[in-house]
Short mmCIF file of C-alpha atoms in Angstrom, two decimals:
data_model
loop_
_atom_site.label_atom_id
_atom_site.label_comp_id
_atom_site.label_asym_id
_atom_site.label_seq_id
_atom_site.Cartn_x
_atom_site.Cartn_y
_atom_site.Cartn_z
CA MET A 143 -124.40 120.80 25.96
CA GLY A 144 -123.37 121.69 22.62
CA ASN A 145 -120.63 120.19 20.30
CA HIS A 146 -118.42 123.28 20.75
CA ALA A 147 -118.70 123.17 24.60
CA ARG A 148 -117.92 119.53 24.83
CA VAL A 149 -114.76 120.05 22.62
CA THR A 150 -113.61 122.93 24.72
CA LEU A 151 -114.17 121.11 27.96
CA ALA A 152 -112.27 118.16 26.51
CA GLY A 153 -109.24 120.26 25.55
CA MET A 154 -109.34 121.98 29.08
CA PHE A 155 -109.47 118.26 30.47
CA MET A 156 -106.59 116.92 28.37
CA ALA A 157 -104.61 120.03 29.57
CA ARG A 158 -105.18 119.29 33.18
CA ILE A 159 -104.04 115.65 32.30
CA SER A 160 -100.70 116.87 30.92
CA GLN A 161 -100.07 118.92 34.18
CA GLY A 162 -100.84 115.86 36.39
CA ASP A 163 -104.45 115.92 37.65
CA THR A 164 -105.94 112.81 38.51
CA LEU A 165 -108.19 111.08 35.69
CA PRO A 166 -111.75 110.36 36.70
CA VAL A 167 -112.95 106.93 36.79
CA ASP A 168 -115.99 106.11 34.82
CA ARG A 169 -118.46 104.53 36.91
CA PRO A 170 -121.87 103.00 35.86
CA ALA A 171 -124.70 104.99 37.08
CA ARG A 172 -127.00 102.09 38.19
CA ALA A 173 -126.27 98.80 39.84
CA GLY A 174 -128.27 97.04 37.03
CA LEU A 175 -125.76 98.39 34.44
CA ARG A 176 -122.90 96.90 36.46
CA HIS A 177 -124.59 93.53 36.33
CA ARG A 178 -125.18 93.65 32.54
CA ASP A 179 -121.56 94.54 32.19
CA ARG A 180 -120.49 91.62 34.14
CA LEU A 181 -122.83 89.21 32.11
CA ILE A 182 -121.34 90.61 28.84
CA ILE A 183 -117.84 90.06 30.03
CA ALA A 184 -118.61 86.52 31.23
CA ALA A 185 -120.36 85.88 27.74
CA MET A 186 -117.32 87.37 25.82
CA LEU A 187 -115.00 85.07 27.65
CA LEU A 188 -117.14 82.01 27.13
CA ILE A 189 -117.45 82.82 23.34
CA THR A 190 -113.68 83.48 23.14
CA GLY A 191 -112.86 80.82 25.15
CA LEU A 192 -114.65 78.38 22.79
CA PHE A 193 -113.07 80.05 19.66
CA LEU A 194 -109.51 79.60 21.22
CA PHE A 195 -109.70 76.16 22.85
CA LEU A 196 -112.39 73.95 21.27
CA ASP A 197 -110.65 71.82 18.69
CA ALA A 198 -111.93 69.48 16.30
CA ARG A 199 -108.29 68.76 15.37
CA PRO A 200 -106.01 68.31 18.36
CA LEU A 201 -102.95 70.59 18.26
CA PRO A 202 -99.79 68.41 18.22
CA ILE A 203 -96.86 69.18 20.58
CA LEU A 204 -94.81 71.71 18.57
CA LEU A 205 -91.00 71.80 18.18
CA TRP A 206 -90.05 75.43 19.38
CA ASP A 207 -90.21 75.69 22.23
CA GLU A 208 -93.32 73.67 23.62
CA SER A 209 -91.67 70.47 23.46
CA ARG A 210 -88.64 71.36 25.36
CA ASN A 211 -90.92 73.04 28.18
CA ILE A 212 -92.90 69.79 28.42
CA VAL A 213 -89.85 67.79 28.95
CA ASN A 214 -88.74 70.27 31.53
CA ALA A 215 -92.08 70.02 33.23
CA LEU A 216 -92.59 66.26 33.20
CA GLU A 217 -89.00 65.67 34.53
CA MET A 218 -89.63 68.08 37.28
CA ASN A 219 -92.95 66.43 38.03
CA ARG A 220 -91.09 63.14 38.41
CA ASN A 221 -88.18 64.45 40.32
CA GLY A 222 -89.67 67.19 42.49
CA PHE A 223 -89.99 71.12 42.45
CA SER A 224 -86.60 72.83 41.86
CA LEU A 225 -85.18 76.17 40.59
CA VAL A 226 -83.21 74.08 38.15
CA THR A 227 -84.95 72.87 35.05
CA THR A 228 -83.53 69.68 33.51
CA TYR A 229 -83.48 68.10 29.88
CA ARG A 230 -82.90 64.29 29.75
CA GLY A 231 -81.75 64.45 33.26
CA GLU A 232 -79.15 67.14 33.14
CA PRO A 233 -79.43 70.98 34.17
CA ASP A 234 -80.82 72.72 31.10
CA LEU A 235 -78.52 75.45 30.04
CA TRP A 236 -80.04 75.84 26.60
CA ASN A 237 -83.67 76.80 27.68
CA THR A 238 -82.52 79.33 30.36
CA LYS A 239 -85.81 80.90 31.02
CA PRO A 240 -86.69 81.13 34.80
CA PRO A 241 -88.97 78.29 36.06
CA LEU A 242 -92.31 80.13 36.77
CA LEU A 243 -94.08 78.64 33.81
CA ILE A 244 -92.53 75.21 34.40
CA TRP A 245 -93.75 75.25 37.95
CA LEU A 246 -97.38 76.26 36.93
CA MET A 247 -97.44 73.25 34.40
CA VAL A 248 -96.01 70.81 37.20
CA GLY A 249 -98.82 72.03 39.38
CA SER A 250 -101.37 71.45 36.75
CA VAL A 251 -100.51 67.93 35.94
CA ARG A 252 -100.25 66.93 39.66
CA LEU A 253 -103.94 68.32 39.74
CA PHE A 254 -105.28 66.70 36.48
CA GLY A 255 -102.57 64.01 35.35
CA GLU A 256 -100.04 64.06 32.82
CA SER A 257 -101.66 65.21 29.42
CA ASP A 258 -101.08 67.74 26.80
CA TRP A 259 -103.99 69.70 27.66
CA ALA A 260 -103.04 70.03 31.41
CA LEU A 261 -99.60 71.06 30.26
CA ARG A 262 -101.09 73.86 28.40
CA LEU A 263 -103.62 74.70 30.88
CA PRO A 264 -101.55 77.57 32.37
CA SER A 265 -101.35 79.19 29.12
CA MET A 266 -105.11 78.80 28.61
CA ILE A 267 -105.89 80.34 31.86
CA ALA A 268 -103.35 83.16 31.38
CA THR A 269 -105.04 84.14 28.08
CA LEU A 270 -108.70 84.20 29.50
CA GLY A 271 -107.17 86.47 32.27
CA THR A 272 -105.59 88.63 29.60
CA LEU A 273 -108.93 89.02 27.78
CA ALA A 274 -110.85 89.78 30.99
CA MET A 275 -108.18 92.49 31.96
CA VAL A 276 -108.67 94.02 28.64
CA MET A 277 -112.17 94.24 28.80
CA MET A 278 -112.31 95.75 32.15
CA PHE A 279 -109.75 98.33 31.25
CA VAL A 280 -111.60 99.48 28.13
CA ARG A 281 -114.90 99.52 29.97
CA ARG A 282 -113.41 101.84 32.55
CA THR A 283 -111.58 104.05 30.31
CA THR A 284 -114.32 104.36 27.62
CA GLY A 285 -117.37 103.83 29.62
CA SER A 286 -118.60 101.56 26.83
CA ILE A 287 -119.02 97.65 27.48
CA TRP A 288 -119.50 97.17 23.88
CA THR A 289 -116.05 98.87 23.06
CA ALA A 290 -114.72 96.55 25.70
CA ALA A 291 -116.37 93.45 24.11
CA LEU A 292 -114.96 94.61 20.74
CA ALA A 293 -111.44 94.78 22.08
CA ALA A 294 -111.61 91.17 23.44
CA ALA A 295 -113.04 89.99 20.07
CA LEU A 296 -110.04 91.56 18.09
CA LEU A 297 -107.55 90.22 20.62
CA ALA A 298 -108.97 86.56 20.25
CA ALA A 299 -109.20 86.87 16.55
CA SER A 300 -105.61 87.77 16.07
CA PRO A 301 -103.83 84.88 14.68
CA GLY A 302 -100.75 85.62 16.74
CA LEU A 303 -102.72 85.01 19.83
CA PHE A 304 -104.21 81.69 18.87
CA GLY A 305 -101.24 80.49 16.69
CA GLU A 306 -97.88 78.84 17.48
CA HIS A 307 -96.40 80.14 20.81
CA GLY A 308 -99.91 81.70 21.67
CA ALA A 309 -102.77 80.78 23.85
CA ARG A 310 -103.14 77.07 22.97
CA THR A 311 -99.56 75.95 23.56
CA ALA A 312 -97.20 75.31 26.64
CA ASP A 313 -95.05 78.21 25.66
CA TYR A 314 -93.75 81.21 27.68
CA ASP A 315 -95.71 83.78 25.80
CA ALA A 316 -99.21 83.48 26.98
CA LEU A 317 -98.20 83.89 30.61
CA LEU A 318 -95.69 86.56 29.62
CA VAL A 319 -98.55 88.42 27.88
CA PHE A 320 -100.78 88.07 31.05
CA PHE A 321 -98.26 89.37 33.46
CA SER A 322 -97.01 92.34 31.18
CA THR A 323 -100.62 93.41 30.42
CA ALA A 324 -101.33 93.37 34.21
CA TYR A 325 -98.68 95.58 35.07
CA LEU A 326 -99.00 97.84 32.27
CA LEU A 327 -102.80 98.39 33.00
CA LEU A 328 -102.07 98.79 36.64
CA LEU A 329 -99.54 101.32 35.71
CA PHE A 330 -101.95 103.37 33.79
CA GLY A 331 -103.89 103.75 36.96
CA ALA A 332 -101.14 104.41 39.23
CA LEU A 333 -99.44 107.17 36.89
CA HIS A 334 -102.58 109.24 36.89
CA HIS A 335 -102.65 109.47 40.80
CA ARG A 336 -100.29 111.72 42.72
CA ARG A 337 -100.07 109.01 45.40
CA PRO A 338 -101.10 105.68 44.18
CA ALA A 339 -102.24 103.10 46.63
CA GLY A 340 -99.64 100.79 48.19
CA ARG A 341 -101.50 97.67 47.32
CA THR A 342 -101.50 98.82 43.74
CA LEU A 343 -97.97 99.20 43.59
CA ALA A 344 -97.29 95.89 45.28
CA LEU A 345 -99.49 94.37 42.64
CA ILE A 346 -97.45 96.14 39.99
CA GLY A 347 -94.28 94.79 41.51
CA LEU A 348 -95.58 91.29 41.67
CA CYS A 349 -96.67 91.40 37.98
CA VAL A 350 -93.27 92.80 36.76
CA THR A 351 -91.66 90.01 38.88
CA GLY A 352 -93.81 87.53 37.44
CA ALA A 353 -93.18 88.61 33.88
CA ILE A 354 -89.51 88.61 34.29
CA LEU A 355 -89.56 85.14 36.26
CA THR A 356 -91.61 83.92 33.20
CA LYS A 357 -89.38 85.09 30.25
CA SER A 358 -86.42 86.85 31.80
CA VAL A 359 -85.50 90.29 30.02
CA ALA A 360 -88.62 90.10 27.65
CA GLY A 361 -90.85 90.59 30.78
CA ILE A 362 -89.64 94.40 30.97
CA VAL A 363 -89.53 95.21 27.18
CA PRO A 364 -93.28 96.11 27.03
CA GLY A 365 -92.75 98.43 29.87
CA LEU A 366 -90.36 100.61 27.90
CA GLY A 367 -93.27 102.22 26.43
CA VAL A 368 -94.50 103.66 29.74
CA GLY A 369 -91.50 105.88 29.56
CA LEU A 370 -92.56 107.46 26.21
CA TYR A 371 -96.04 107.83 27.63
CA LEU A 372 -94.69 109.85 30.53
CA LEU A 373 -92.60 111.89 28.21
CA LEU A 374 -95.64 112.80 26.12
CA THR A 375 -97.75 113.69 29.08
CA GLN A 376 -94.97 115.48 31.17
CA ARG A 377 -95.24 112.99 34.06
CA LEU A 378 -91.88 111.75 34.17
CA ALA A 379 -90.93 113.59 37.17
CA ARG A 380 -93.61 111.85 39.07
CA LEU A 381 -91.63 108.53 39.57
CA TRP A 382 -89.14 110.41 41.69
CA ARG A 383 -91.62 111.98 44.06
CA GLY A 384 -91.62 110.09 47.54
CA TRP A 385 -90.22 106.76 48.30
CA ALA A 386 -93.01 104.47 47.02
CA TRP A 387 -91.79 104.01 43.32
CA ALA A 388 -88.28 103.48 44.36
CA ALA A 389 -89.25 100.93 47.06
CA THR A 390 -91.27 98.86 44.41
CA GLY A 391 -88.33 99.03 42.12
CA ALA A 392 -86.05 98.03 44.81
CA ALA A 393 -88.10 94.96 45.68
CA ILE A 394 -88.49 93.68 42.13
CA ALA A 395 -84.57 94.08 41.68
CA ALA A 396 -83.79 92.31 44.96
CA THR A 397 -86.14 89.35 44.01
CA ILE A 398 -84.66 88.98 40.62
CA LEU A 399 -81.10 89.12 41.83
CA LEU A 400 -81.72 86.59 44.53
CA PHE A 401 -83.17 84.11 42.13
CA LEU A 402 -80.16 84.65 39.72
CA ALA A 403 -77.66 84.13 42.49
CA VAL A 404 -79.17 81.02 43.80
CA ARG A 405 -79.62 79.71 40.30
CA GLU A 406 -75.91 80.33 39.53
CA ILE A 407 -75.02 78.47 42.83
CA GLU A 408 -77.18 75.74 42.00
CA THR A 409 -75.80 75.48 38.33
CA PRO A 410 -72.59 77.29 37.62
CA GLY A 411 -72.56 78.80 34.17
CA TYR A 412 -76.25 79.65 34.33
CA LEU A 413 -75.68 83.53 34.22
CA LEU A 414 -73.48 83.52 31.22
CA ALA A 415 -75.69 81.16 29.40
CA SER A 416 -78.85 83.24 30.32
CA TRP A 417 -77.24 86.25 29.01
CA HIS A 418 -76.30 84.92 25.72
CA ASN A 419 -79.53 83.01 25.29
CA ASP A 420 -82.06 85.81 26.61
CA ALA A 421 -80.46 89.19 26.59
CA GLY A 422 -77.18 90.24 24.94
CA GLY A 423 -76.52 87.43 22.51
CA ARG A 424 -80.13 87.54 21.21
CA PHE A 425 -79.94 91.36 20.72
CA ALA A 426 -76.39 91.37 19.16
CA GLN A 427 -76.67 88.48 16.75
CA SER A 428 -79.40 86.21 15.21
CA LEU A 429 -79.42 83.09 17.24
CA ILE A 430 -82.39 81.80 14.80
CA GLY A 431 -80.91 81.74 11.29
CA ALA A 432 -80.51 84.39 8.81
CA ARG A 433 -81.03 87.95 10.23
CA LYS A 434 -84.50 89.41 9.31
CA PRO A 435 -84.93 93.01 7.82
CA ALA A 436 -85.92 95.81 10.21
CA THR A 437 -89.50 96.00 8.64
CA PHE A 438 -90.10 92.20 9.54
CA TYR A 439 -92.75 93.11 12.36
CA LEU A 440 -94.63 95.70 10.41
CA ALA A 441 -94.74 93.15 7.54
CA ILE A 442 -96.28 90.35 9.51
CA LEU A 443 -98.65 92.92 11.17
CA TRP A 444 -99.97 94.08 7.83
CA ALA A 445 -100.23 90.55 6.74
CA GLY A 446 -102.84 89.76 9.30
CA TYR A 447 -100.78 88.82 12.46
CA VAL A 448 -103.03 91.07 14.44
CA ALA A 449 -106.73 91.47 13.66
CA ALA A 450 -107.88 94.70 11.85
CA PRO A 451 -104.38 96.43 11.15
CA LEU A 452 -106.10 99.02 9.19
CA LEU A 453 -107.73 100.24 12.46
CA LEU A 454 -104.10 100.74 13.93
CA ILE A 455 -103.14 102.84 10.85
CA LEU A 456 -106.30 105.11 11.70
CA ALA A 457 -105.41 105.33 15.33
CA PRO A 458 -103.61 108.61 14.98
CA VAL A 459 -106.80 110.19 13.28
CA ALA A 460 -108.75 108.84 16.42
CA LEU A 461 -106.21 110.33 18.81
CA ILE A 462 -106.98 113.69 17.53
CA GLN A 463 -110.71 113.19 17.84
CA ALA A 464 -110.90 111.06 21.02
CA GLN A 465 -111.63 112.81 24.34
CA GLY A 466 -111.01 112.37 28.05
CA ARG A 467 -109.91 109.02 29.55
CA ALA A 468 -110.40 107.29 26.19
CA ARG A 469 -107.78 109.38 24.59
CA ALA A 470 -105.36 108.90 27.31
CA ALA A 471 -105.84 105.15 27.07
CA LEU A 472 -105.29 105.21 23.34
CA LEU A 473 -102.17 107.48 23.62
CA TYR A 474 -100.93 104.90 26.24
CA SER A 475 -101.57 102.05 24.07
CA LEU A 476 -99.88 103.58 21.12
CA SER A 477 -96.97 104.47 23.38
CA ILE A 478 -96.55 100.87 24.27
CA ILE A 479 -97.00 99.50 20.59
CA VAL A 480 -94.55 101.99 19.09
CA THR A 481 -91.69 101.53 21.67
CA MET A 482 -92.01 97.85 21.64
CA LEU A 483 -91.90 97.64 17.74
CA VAL A 484 -88.71 99.77 17.67
CA ALA A 485 -87.24 97.76 20.44
CA ILE A 486 -87.75 94.23 18.94
CA SER A 487 -87.01 95.64 15.40
CA LEU A 488 -83.65 96.68 16.54
CA ALA A 489 -82.62 93.31 17.91
CA ALA A 490 -80.73 90.94 15.71
CA SER A 491 -82.86 87.94 16.56
CA LYS A 492 -86.45 88.43 15.25
CA LEU A 493 -89.26 85.83 15.73
CA HIS A 494 -93.13 86.29 15.25
CA HIS A 495 -94.08 85.54 18.73
CA TYR A 496 -91.71 88.32 20.08
CA ILE A 497 -94.52 90.86 19.27
CA LEU A 498 -97.14 89.09 21.26
CA PRO A 499 -97.11 91.29 24.56
CA ALA A 500 -98.14 94.26 22.29
CA LEU A 501 -101.36 92.56 20.93
CA PRO A 502 -103.54 93.44 23.69
CA PHE A 503 -102.75 97.12 23.38
CA MET A 504 -103.07 96.81 19.57
CA ALA A 505 -106.67 95.34 20.31
CA ILE A 506 -107.46 98.26 22.79
CA ALA A 507 -106.11 100.87 20.42
CA ALA A 508 -108.26 99.37 17.51
CA ALA A 509 -111.37 99.18 19.57
CA ILE A 510 -111.03 102.85 20.81
CA THR A 511 -110.30 103.91 17.24
CA LEU A 512 -113.39 102.49 15.89
CA ARG A 513 -115.50 103.78 18.70
CA THR A 514 -113.97 107.23 18.03
CA LEU A 515 -114.80 107.06 14.30
CA LEU A 516 -118.53 106.12 15.09
CA GLN A 517 -118.82 109.04 17.51
CA ARG A 518 -117.29 111.14 14.57
CA LEU A 519 -119.92 110.00 12.22
CA ALA A 520 -122.84 110.69 14.74
CA ALA A 521 -121.43 114.15 15.15
CA ALA A 522 -121.38 114.84 11.57
CA HIS A 523 -124.94 113.62 11.27
CA ALA A 524 -125.98 115.74 14.13
CA ALA A 525 -124.26 118.92 12.61
CA GLY A 526 -125.67 118.40 9.24
CA ASN A 527 -122.39 119.33 7.46
CA SER A 528 -122.36 117.15 4.25
CA ARG A 529 -118.65 117.39 3.54
CA TYR A 530 -117.83 116.52 7.15
CA ARG A 531 -120.44 113.76 7.14
CA ILE A 532 -118.95 112.11 3.83
CA ARG A 533 -115.42 112.13 5.35
CA ALA A 534 -116.52 110.56 8.54
CA ALA A 535 -118.64 107.84 6.75
CA GLY A 536 -115.47 107.07 4.60
CA LEU A 537 -113.49 106.44 7.85
CA VAL A 538 -116.18 104.42 9.39
CA ALA A 539 -116.41 102.35 6.06
CA VAL A 540 -112.75 101.57 6.24
CA GLY A 541 -113.26 100.46 9.91
CA ALA A 542 -116.21 98.17 9.03
CA PHE A 543 -114.17 96.78 6.15
CA ALA A 544 -111.12 96.06 8.69
CA LEU A 545 -113.51 94.28 11.05
CA PHE A 546 -114.95 92.08 8.31
CA THR A 547 -111.82 91.09 7.01
CA ALA A 548 -110.37 90.32 10.52
CA GLY A 549 -113.23 87.99 11.33
CA GLN A 550 -112.92 86.24 7.92
CA SER A 551 -109.09 85.81 8.35
CA ALA A 552 -109.54 84.64 12.00
CA LEU A 553 -112.05 81.97 10.98
CA THR A 554 -110.16 80.86 8.01
CA ARG A 555 -106.71 80.55 9.84
CA ARG A 556 -108.28 78.93 12.99
CA TYR A 557 -110.49 76.33 11.20
CA LEU A 558 -109.66 75.79 7.55
CA ILE A 559 -105.89 76.31 7.19
CA ASP A 560 -103.50 73.75 8.75
CA PRO A 561 -100.34 75.68 9.45
CA PRO A 562 -96.99 73.97 8.43
CA TYR A 563 -95.37 73.71 11.98
CA GLU A 564 -91.95 73.02 12.19
CA GLY A 565 -91.26 69.48 13.40
CA ARG A 566 -94.55 68.18 11.52
CA ASN A 567 -93.01 64.81 11.12
CA ALA A 568 -92.28 64.40 14.94
CA ALA A 569 -95.52 65.83 15.96
CA ARG A 570 -97.13 62.67 14.29
CA TYR A 571 -95.93 60.64 17.13
CA GLY A 572 -98.67 61.88 19.14
CA ALA A 573 -101.36 60.27 17.01
CA LEU A 574 -99.15 57.13 16.50
CA PHE A 575 -98.91 56.52 20.14
CA ASP A 576 -102.70 57.17 20.58
CA ARG A 577 -103.03 54.16 18.29
CA LEU A 578 -100.33 51.80 19.63
CA GLY A 579 -100.27 52.81 23.38
CA PRO A 580 -103.51 51.13 24.50
CA GLN A 581 -102.32 47.83 22.83
CA GLY A 582 -99.66 47.60 25.76
CA ARG A 583 -96.85 46.38 23.49
CA ALA A 584 -93.36 47.57 24.28
CA ILE A 585 -92.22 49.96 21.48
CA THR A 586 -88.75 51.00 20.14
CA VAL A 587 -88.84 54.21 18.17
CA VAL A 588 -86.29 54.52 15.51
CA ASP A 589 -85.62 58.37 14.62
CA PRO A 590 -82.32 60.20 14.27
CA GLY A 591 -83.67 63.43 15.34
CA PHE A 592 -81.40 66.47 14.02
CA VAL A 593 -78.40 68.37 14.85
CA ARG A 594 -78.72 71.22 17.30
CA ASP A 595 -75.46 72.66 18.44
CA GLU A 596 -73.67 69.89 20.34
CA ASP A 597 -76.57 67.53 20.29
CA LEU A 598 -76.51 65.24 17.22
CA HIS A 599 -79.83 63.66 17.68
CA TYR A 600 -82.24 66.26 19.06
CA ALA A 601 -85.75 65.14 19.30
CA PRO A 602 -87.64 67.00 21.87
CA VAL A 603 -91.10 66.27 20.52
CA LEU A 604 -90.46 62.72 20.48
CA LEU A 605 -89.06 62.78 24.03
CA ALA A 606 -92.07 64.69 25.17
CA TYR A 607 -94.52 62.20 23.75
CA ARG A 608 -92.44 59.26 25.13
CA LEU A 609 -92.53 60.67 28.57
CA LEU A 610 -96.28 61.21 28.48
CA TRP A 611 -96.89 57.60 27.36
CA GLN A 612 -94.26 56.16 29.87
CA GLY A 613 -96.13 57.96 32.59
CA ARG A 614 -99.16 56.01 31.51
CA GLY A 615 -97.34 52.64 31.83
CA VAL A 616 -96.29 52.11 28.20
CA SER A 617 -92.62 50.96 27.50
CA ILE A 618 -91.23 53.29 24.61
CA GLY A 619 -87.59 52.98 23.78
CA TRP A 620 -85.49 54.92 21.31
CA THR A 621 -82.78 54.45 18.95
CA THR A 622 -81.29 56.66 16.31
CA ALA A 623 -80.61 54.07 13.54
CA LEU A 624 -82.47 51.15 12.16
CA GLU A 625 -79.34 48.82 12.27
CA ASN A 626 -79.43 49.54 16.02
CA SER A 627 -82.92 48.00 16.53
CA ALA A 628 -81.64 44.44 16.16
CA ASN A 629 -80.80 44.60 19.90
CA ALA A 630 -83.99 46.10 20.96
CA LYS A 631 -86.19 43.81 22.86
CA ALA A 632 -89.48 45.67 22.06
CA GLU A 633 -92.39 43.79 20.45
CA MET A 634 -92.77 46.63 17.81
CA LEU A 635 -90.52 49.20 15.87
CA ALA A 636 -91.97 52.56 14.86
CA SER A 637 -91.02 55.64 13.18
CA CYS A 638 -92.35 58.91 11.80
CA ASP A 639 -88.91 59.85 10.15
CA PRO A 640 -89.41 59.80 6.41
CA ASP A 641 -85.96 58.45 5.75
CA ILE A 642 -86.87 55.42 8.27
CA VAL A 643 -90.46 54.64 7.27
CA THR A 644 -89.62 53.06 3.81
CA PRO A 645 -86.94 50.65 4.92
CA LEU A 646 -89.27 49.88 8.05
CA LEU A 647 -92.05 48.86 6.05
CA LYS A 648 -89.79 46.28 4.20
CA ARG A 649 -89.65 44.44 7.53
CA GLY A 650 -93.48 43.98 7.89
CA ARG A 651 -96.92 45.29 7.59
CA ASP A 652 -97.96 48.57 9.00
CA VAL A 653 -100.07 48.08 12.10
CA GLY A 654 -100.11 51.87 13.14
CA GLY A 655 -102.33 53.48 10.45
CA VAL A 656 -101.09 56.90 10.79
CA ALA A 657 -100.05 58.73 7.62
CA GLY A 658 -96.35 59.40 7.38
CA CYS A 659 -95.46 56.89 10.03
CA ALA A 660 -94.85 53.03 10.23
CA ALA A 661 -95.18 50.59 13.04
CA VAL A 662 -94.29 46.87 12.46
CA LEU A 663 -94.17 43.87 14.78
CA GLN A 664 -90.82 42.43 15.42
CA ARG A 665 -90.35 38.90 13.98
#
């Protein structure tokens, strides 16, 4: 079949898509091909897993918001499962996210014991699940297992994925990305069938509910892009045909309303606090310091928060050239990316990790874009048109440069650069307790923490490490001022607060051996 015939058929096919016909599913022709694909997917999961999680330098517990989650989980582990998360024994009305992640963290530590890696395990598993879903989706829509592997590599190489709040921390975002990616990829298939299967809609409902029960309103923001895609493909009316879609939406709403009602009964004031922390307050005013400009997310993307941003810039060119199901997947991904960028850019509160649910679709769009450019180069070579061949080669060269810089940036940021995490001083308590804990001595930590709202001595990282070591039988007390330590019955005083370390060392020789900290024996 000639090039002209293929282009004509592709145009007719896309016209049928816009009219609502079902998209064909690419299936390998031979069982051996399917077996090969499974092996490649397993190999990519192993490689990306090693890249993401194998650490020569252990990652300390981080201040925002990992330490708070760890305290919530450790307290629930000791007090029993509940809808209500607690901080220092009191219902937590500052961290008002639903408890799904905390439940998973509690389940993990009950299986493997209380440790930082067990607390982070749900995020790790969720990330591997997201990588697997991305690969299977790209393989199904493009018919190319190598494009699928590229999408997974680009996602894993994105500093946004492996950085703070990402795959390696006990934060909400990795689990949110898993659920939002799952329901969006399931929706892609369901929206291209006149009558989607009931089990597909049930899975979509479960995943949407999971996303909301992970991070509240943030769970539905990625789904806004589906509306744009439906408008562009003239499929919006399909949602009102029959009762299945309405029933799915009603089931999701009923589950969430039931949770909110019970949670409010358990802790009066929860609804108001949740609205302020997770929805209206965060959108209307900046809850995290000075308001950032509307271009904040575009700036961090261009700076390399996602791998190969140049490929995203070329995506509109690829959208013109792509064909069939790959073109639909590219348009779907771009719809989600653009809509989410607009939504989070309009919010007053802007943080880097708010864009994480868009990263899988950026990786999908980038991989399909590069594949389309390579196809264009092959077509130019076959056609023998030198001018067309030069243009295609130029686009491919840009894509190759983007891949090279993405790989270099990922390796540098992952292994060479030590990011300046907030709460770095408190994070040293992990190394300090690793040295002091096995000695079996009772310890009193002197650390004033810092002021957060009504809490004058906020120290969640220290509290998280104290709970972990107390679970191992080590007595670790806490006082906020050195003068208060005179009444401490502990055998040892310790601190990683720079204002406390110098006067503490005047009381004796350091026995901790951790830079930036001090530990002295009581006289």
